[in-house]
Short mmCIF file of C-alpha atoms in Angstrom, two decimals:
data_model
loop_
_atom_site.label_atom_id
_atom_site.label_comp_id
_atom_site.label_asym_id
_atom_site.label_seq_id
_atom_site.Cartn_x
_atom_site.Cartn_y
_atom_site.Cartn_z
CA UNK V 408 140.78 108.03 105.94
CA UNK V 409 142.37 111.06 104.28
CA UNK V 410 141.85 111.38 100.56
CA UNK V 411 144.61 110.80 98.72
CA UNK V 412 146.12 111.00 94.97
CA UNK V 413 148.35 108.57 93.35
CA UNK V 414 151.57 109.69 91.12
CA UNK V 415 153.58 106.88 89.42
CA UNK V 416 157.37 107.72 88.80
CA UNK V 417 159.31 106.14 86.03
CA UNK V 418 163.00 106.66 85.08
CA UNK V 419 166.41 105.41 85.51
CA UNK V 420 166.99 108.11 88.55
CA UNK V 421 164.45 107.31 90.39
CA UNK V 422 164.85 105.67 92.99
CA UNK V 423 167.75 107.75 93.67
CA UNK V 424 166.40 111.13 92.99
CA UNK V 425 163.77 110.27 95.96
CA UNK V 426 167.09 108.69 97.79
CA UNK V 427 168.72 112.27 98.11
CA UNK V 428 165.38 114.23 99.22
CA UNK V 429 163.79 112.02 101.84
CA UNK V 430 163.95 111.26 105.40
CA UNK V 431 163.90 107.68 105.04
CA UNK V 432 165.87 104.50 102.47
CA UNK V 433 164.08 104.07 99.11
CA UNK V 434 166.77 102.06 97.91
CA UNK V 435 165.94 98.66 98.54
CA UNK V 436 162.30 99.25 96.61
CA UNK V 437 165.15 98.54 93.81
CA UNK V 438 165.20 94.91 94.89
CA UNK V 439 161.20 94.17 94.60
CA UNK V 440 158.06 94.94 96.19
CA UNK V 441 157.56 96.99 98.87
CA UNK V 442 156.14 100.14 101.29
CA UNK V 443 158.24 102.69 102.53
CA UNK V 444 156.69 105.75 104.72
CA UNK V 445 159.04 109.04 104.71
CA UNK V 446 158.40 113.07 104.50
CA UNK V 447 160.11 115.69 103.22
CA UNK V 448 161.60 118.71 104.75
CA UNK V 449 162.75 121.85 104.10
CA UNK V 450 166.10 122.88 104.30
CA UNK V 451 165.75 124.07 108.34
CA UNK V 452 164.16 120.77 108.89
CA UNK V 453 160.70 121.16 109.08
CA UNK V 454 157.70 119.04 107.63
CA UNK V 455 156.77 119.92 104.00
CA UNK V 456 154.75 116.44 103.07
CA UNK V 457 154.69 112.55 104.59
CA UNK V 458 153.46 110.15 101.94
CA UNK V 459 154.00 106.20 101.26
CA UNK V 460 156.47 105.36 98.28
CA UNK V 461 155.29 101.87 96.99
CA UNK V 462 157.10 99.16 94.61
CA UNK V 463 154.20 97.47 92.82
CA UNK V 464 152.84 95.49 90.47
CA UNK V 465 151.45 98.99 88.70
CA UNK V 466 154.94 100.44 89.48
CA UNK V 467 156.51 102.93 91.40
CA UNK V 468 154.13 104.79 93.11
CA UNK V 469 154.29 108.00 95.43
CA UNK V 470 150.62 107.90 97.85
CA UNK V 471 150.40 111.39 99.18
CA UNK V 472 147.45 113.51 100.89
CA UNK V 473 145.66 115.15 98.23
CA UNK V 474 145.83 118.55 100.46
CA UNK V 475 149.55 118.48 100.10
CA UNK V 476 149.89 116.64 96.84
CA UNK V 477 150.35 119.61 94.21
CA UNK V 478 152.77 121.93 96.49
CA UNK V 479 154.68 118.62 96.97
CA UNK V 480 155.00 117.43 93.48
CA UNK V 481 156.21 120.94 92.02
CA UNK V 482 158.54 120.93 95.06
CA UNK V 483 160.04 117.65 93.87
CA UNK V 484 160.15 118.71 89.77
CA UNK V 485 161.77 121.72 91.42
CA UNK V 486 164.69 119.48 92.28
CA UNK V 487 164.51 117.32 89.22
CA UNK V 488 166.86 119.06 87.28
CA UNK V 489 169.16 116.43 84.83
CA UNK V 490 167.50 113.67 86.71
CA UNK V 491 165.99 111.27 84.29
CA UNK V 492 162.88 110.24 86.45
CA UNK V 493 159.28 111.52 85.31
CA UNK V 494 156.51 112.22 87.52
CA UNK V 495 152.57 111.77 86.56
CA UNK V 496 149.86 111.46 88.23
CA UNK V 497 147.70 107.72 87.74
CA UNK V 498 143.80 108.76 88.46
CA UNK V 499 142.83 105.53 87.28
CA UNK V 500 144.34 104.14 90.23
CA UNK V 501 143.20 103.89 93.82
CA UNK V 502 144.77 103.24 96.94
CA UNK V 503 142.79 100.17 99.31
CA UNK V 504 143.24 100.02 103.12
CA UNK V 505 141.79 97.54 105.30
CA UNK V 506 142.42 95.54 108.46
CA UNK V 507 142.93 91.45 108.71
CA UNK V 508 145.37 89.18 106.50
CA UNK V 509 147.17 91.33 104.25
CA UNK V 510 146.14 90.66 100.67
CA UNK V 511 148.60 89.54 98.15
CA UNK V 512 149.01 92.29 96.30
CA UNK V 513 149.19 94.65 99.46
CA UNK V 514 151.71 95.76 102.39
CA UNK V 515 151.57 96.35 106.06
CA UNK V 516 151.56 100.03 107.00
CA UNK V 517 155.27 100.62 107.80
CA UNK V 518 154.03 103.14 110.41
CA UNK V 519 151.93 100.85 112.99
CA UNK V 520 150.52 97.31 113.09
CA UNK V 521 147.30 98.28 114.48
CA UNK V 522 146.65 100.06 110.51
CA UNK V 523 146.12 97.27 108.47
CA UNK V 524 147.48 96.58 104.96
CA UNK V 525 147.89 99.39 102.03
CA UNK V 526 147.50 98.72 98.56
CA UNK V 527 146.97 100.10 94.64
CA UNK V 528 144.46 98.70 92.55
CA UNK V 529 142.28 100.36 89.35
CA UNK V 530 139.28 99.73 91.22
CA UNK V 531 137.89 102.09 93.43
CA UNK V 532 137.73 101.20 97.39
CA UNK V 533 134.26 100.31 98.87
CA UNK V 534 133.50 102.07 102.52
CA UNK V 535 133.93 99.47 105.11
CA UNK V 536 133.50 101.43 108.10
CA UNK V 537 136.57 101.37 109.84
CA UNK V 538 136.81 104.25 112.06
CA UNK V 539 141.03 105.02 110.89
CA UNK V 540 140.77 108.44 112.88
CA UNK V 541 140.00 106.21 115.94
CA UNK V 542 143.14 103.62 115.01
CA UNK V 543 145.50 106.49 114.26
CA UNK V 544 144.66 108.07 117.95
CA UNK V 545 145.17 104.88 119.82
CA UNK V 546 148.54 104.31 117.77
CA UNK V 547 149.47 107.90 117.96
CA UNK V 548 150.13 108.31 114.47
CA UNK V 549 149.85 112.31 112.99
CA UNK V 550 147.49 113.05 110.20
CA UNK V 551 148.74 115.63 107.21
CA UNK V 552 146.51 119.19 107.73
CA UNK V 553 146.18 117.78 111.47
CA UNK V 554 148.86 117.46 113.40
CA UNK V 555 151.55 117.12 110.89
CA UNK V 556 151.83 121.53 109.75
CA UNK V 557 153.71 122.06 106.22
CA UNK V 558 156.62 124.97 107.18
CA UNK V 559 155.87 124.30 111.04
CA UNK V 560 156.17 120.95 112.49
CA UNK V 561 159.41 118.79 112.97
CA UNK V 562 159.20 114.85 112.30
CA UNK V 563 160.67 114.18 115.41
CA UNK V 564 158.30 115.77 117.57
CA UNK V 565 155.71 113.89 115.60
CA UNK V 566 157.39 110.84 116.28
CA UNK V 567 158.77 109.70 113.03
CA UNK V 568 161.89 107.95 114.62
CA UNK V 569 158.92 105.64 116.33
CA UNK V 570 156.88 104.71 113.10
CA UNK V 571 159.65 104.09 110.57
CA UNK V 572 159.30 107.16 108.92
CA UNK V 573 163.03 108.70 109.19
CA UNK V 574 166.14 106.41 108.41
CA UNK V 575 169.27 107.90 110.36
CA UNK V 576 172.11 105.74 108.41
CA UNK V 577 170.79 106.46 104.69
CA UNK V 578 173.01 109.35 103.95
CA UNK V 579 171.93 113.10 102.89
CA UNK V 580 168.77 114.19 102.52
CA UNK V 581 166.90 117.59 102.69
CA UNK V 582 166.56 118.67 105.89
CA UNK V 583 169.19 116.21 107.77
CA UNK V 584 171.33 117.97 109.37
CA UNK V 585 168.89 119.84 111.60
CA UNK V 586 166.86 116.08 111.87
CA UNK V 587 170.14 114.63 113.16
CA UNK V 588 170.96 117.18 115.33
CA UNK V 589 167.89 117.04 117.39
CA UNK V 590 168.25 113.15 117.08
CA UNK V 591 171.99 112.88 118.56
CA UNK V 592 172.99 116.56 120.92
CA UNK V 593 169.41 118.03 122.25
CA UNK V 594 166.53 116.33 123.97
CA UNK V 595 163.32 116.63 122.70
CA UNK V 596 161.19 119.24 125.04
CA UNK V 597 158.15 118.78 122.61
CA UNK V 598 156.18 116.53 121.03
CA UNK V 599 152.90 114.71 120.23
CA UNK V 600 151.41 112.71 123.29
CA UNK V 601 148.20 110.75 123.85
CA UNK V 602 145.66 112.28 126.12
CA UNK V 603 142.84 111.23 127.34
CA UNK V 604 139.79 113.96 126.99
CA UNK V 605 136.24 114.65 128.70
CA UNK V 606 133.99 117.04 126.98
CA UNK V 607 134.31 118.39 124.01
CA UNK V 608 136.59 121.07 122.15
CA UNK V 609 137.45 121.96 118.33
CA UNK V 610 141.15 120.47 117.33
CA UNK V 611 143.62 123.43 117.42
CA UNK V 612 142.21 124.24 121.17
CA UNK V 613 145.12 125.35 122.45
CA UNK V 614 145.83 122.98 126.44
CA UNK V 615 146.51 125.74 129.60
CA UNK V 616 147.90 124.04 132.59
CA UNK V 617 147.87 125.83 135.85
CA UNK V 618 146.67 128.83 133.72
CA UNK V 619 149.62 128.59 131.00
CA UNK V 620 150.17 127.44 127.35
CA UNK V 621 151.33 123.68 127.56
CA UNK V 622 149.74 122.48 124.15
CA UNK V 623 147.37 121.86 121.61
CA UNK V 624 144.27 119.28 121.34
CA UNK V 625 144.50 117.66 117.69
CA UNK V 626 142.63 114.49 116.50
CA UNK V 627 139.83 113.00 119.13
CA UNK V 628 138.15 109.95 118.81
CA UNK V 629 136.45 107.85 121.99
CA UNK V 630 137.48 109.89 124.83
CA UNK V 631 141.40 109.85 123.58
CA UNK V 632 143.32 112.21 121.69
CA UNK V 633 146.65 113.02 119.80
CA UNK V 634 147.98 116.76 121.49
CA UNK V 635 151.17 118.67 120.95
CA UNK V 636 152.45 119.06 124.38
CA UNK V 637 155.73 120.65 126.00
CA UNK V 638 156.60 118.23 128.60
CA UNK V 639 157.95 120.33 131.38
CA UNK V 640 153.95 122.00 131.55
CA UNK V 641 152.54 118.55 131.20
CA UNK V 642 149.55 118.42 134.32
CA UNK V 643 147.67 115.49 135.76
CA UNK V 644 144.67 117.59 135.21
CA UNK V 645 144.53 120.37 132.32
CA UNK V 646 142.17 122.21 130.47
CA UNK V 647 141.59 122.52 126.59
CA UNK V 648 138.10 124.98 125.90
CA UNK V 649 135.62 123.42 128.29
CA UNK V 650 137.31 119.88 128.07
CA UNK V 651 139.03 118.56 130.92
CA UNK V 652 143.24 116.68 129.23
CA UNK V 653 144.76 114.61 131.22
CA UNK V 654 148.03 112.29 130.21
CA UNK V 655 147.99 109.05 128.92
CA UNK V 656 150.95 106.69 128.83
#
């Protein structure tokens, strides 16, 4: 499981000032508890951060990965301005994941059953040895640093529409219009795909099918994998390093 830091946000705004940045509805955290997955863009659309924004008992918290964490938090005081909401981080808290009954003080993971529960205690976790890179292949859910490229990568492509991440009715947001233009007038030529692998090769092997470019091998785990694929090169049989891809449905 990625490592991750906590930052609570207090204020009147908000709720709103997350409202007009993100790709999915905050709002009804207003009403009580609850786990909300979205990302933020840049203005031409493309994938800055994806985090969890969490009504709790310890408040309003943002859960993002610690590699993207600081560039993400001065992007978001950047568009503070006369908002009167107040970011800071919370290192005395911790976030818990785990599989089973969700606890009552946690939430199922918005983005896929198959990930357990989430939740923010002042404890520290304790290693269970749950293999999440092996869940998050089988549910095809991108990892931040992974799959998921700051300046690069577009959330629909990564399949945001698919795990709840991306709200298309909520309004304005950062990054919308280009997100709603490749949701309603172009067809998606690209995207993330399950494959299954033999052999080995290093994620960020780039996938040749009969001898061209058609993709890129990202997270493995078990003989399956997560790969950036354009679908009119997609193979029965292709080749990634010494590793033989083929398509999974």
């Amino acid at each position: 499981m990625n490592m991750r830091r906590l930052y609570r946000l207090t204020g009147p705004d908000a709720l709103p000032f997350l409202q007009g940045l993100v790709t999915n509805d905050v709002l009804p955290l207003a009403k009580g508890p609850g786990l909300v997955y979205a990302a933020l863009l840049t203005p031409q659309g493309k994938y800055l951060a994806d985090f969890f924004v969490g009504q709790t008992a310890h408040g309003l918290i943002l859960d993002l990965p610690e590699v993207l964490a600081e560039a993400t938090i001065r992007r978001l005081s950047m568009y503070r301005l006369r908002a009167d909401v107040q970011i800071a981080p919370v290192p005395e808290l911790f976030i818990h994941r785990g599989l089973g009954p969700c606890p009552a003080d946690g939430f199922a993971d918005p983005r896929d059953a198959s990930l357990g529960w989430w939740a923010v205690r002042d404890v520290p976790p304790e290693a269970d040895g749950t293999d999440w890179t092996a869940l998050r292949v089988a549910a095809l859910v991108p990892e931040a640093g992974v799959e998921l490229i700051p300046d690069d990568s577009y959330i629909l492509e990564a399949g945001f529409e698919r795990l709840h991440g991306v709200d298309f009715r909520k309004g304005c947001y950062v990054g919308q219009e280009v997100t709603a233009r490749m949701k309603h007038k172009t067809e998606l030529r690209k995207g993330l795909v399950k494959v299954a692998v033999e052999g080995a090769a290093p994620v960020g092997t780039p996938i040749l099918a009969n001898g061209k470019e058609a993709g890129i091998l990202f997270s493995q785990s078990g003989g399956q994998a997560i790969a950036w694929m354009r679908h009119d090169r997609i193979q029965p049989v292709m080749q990634a390093g010494d590793a033989l891809v083929r398509p999974r449905d």
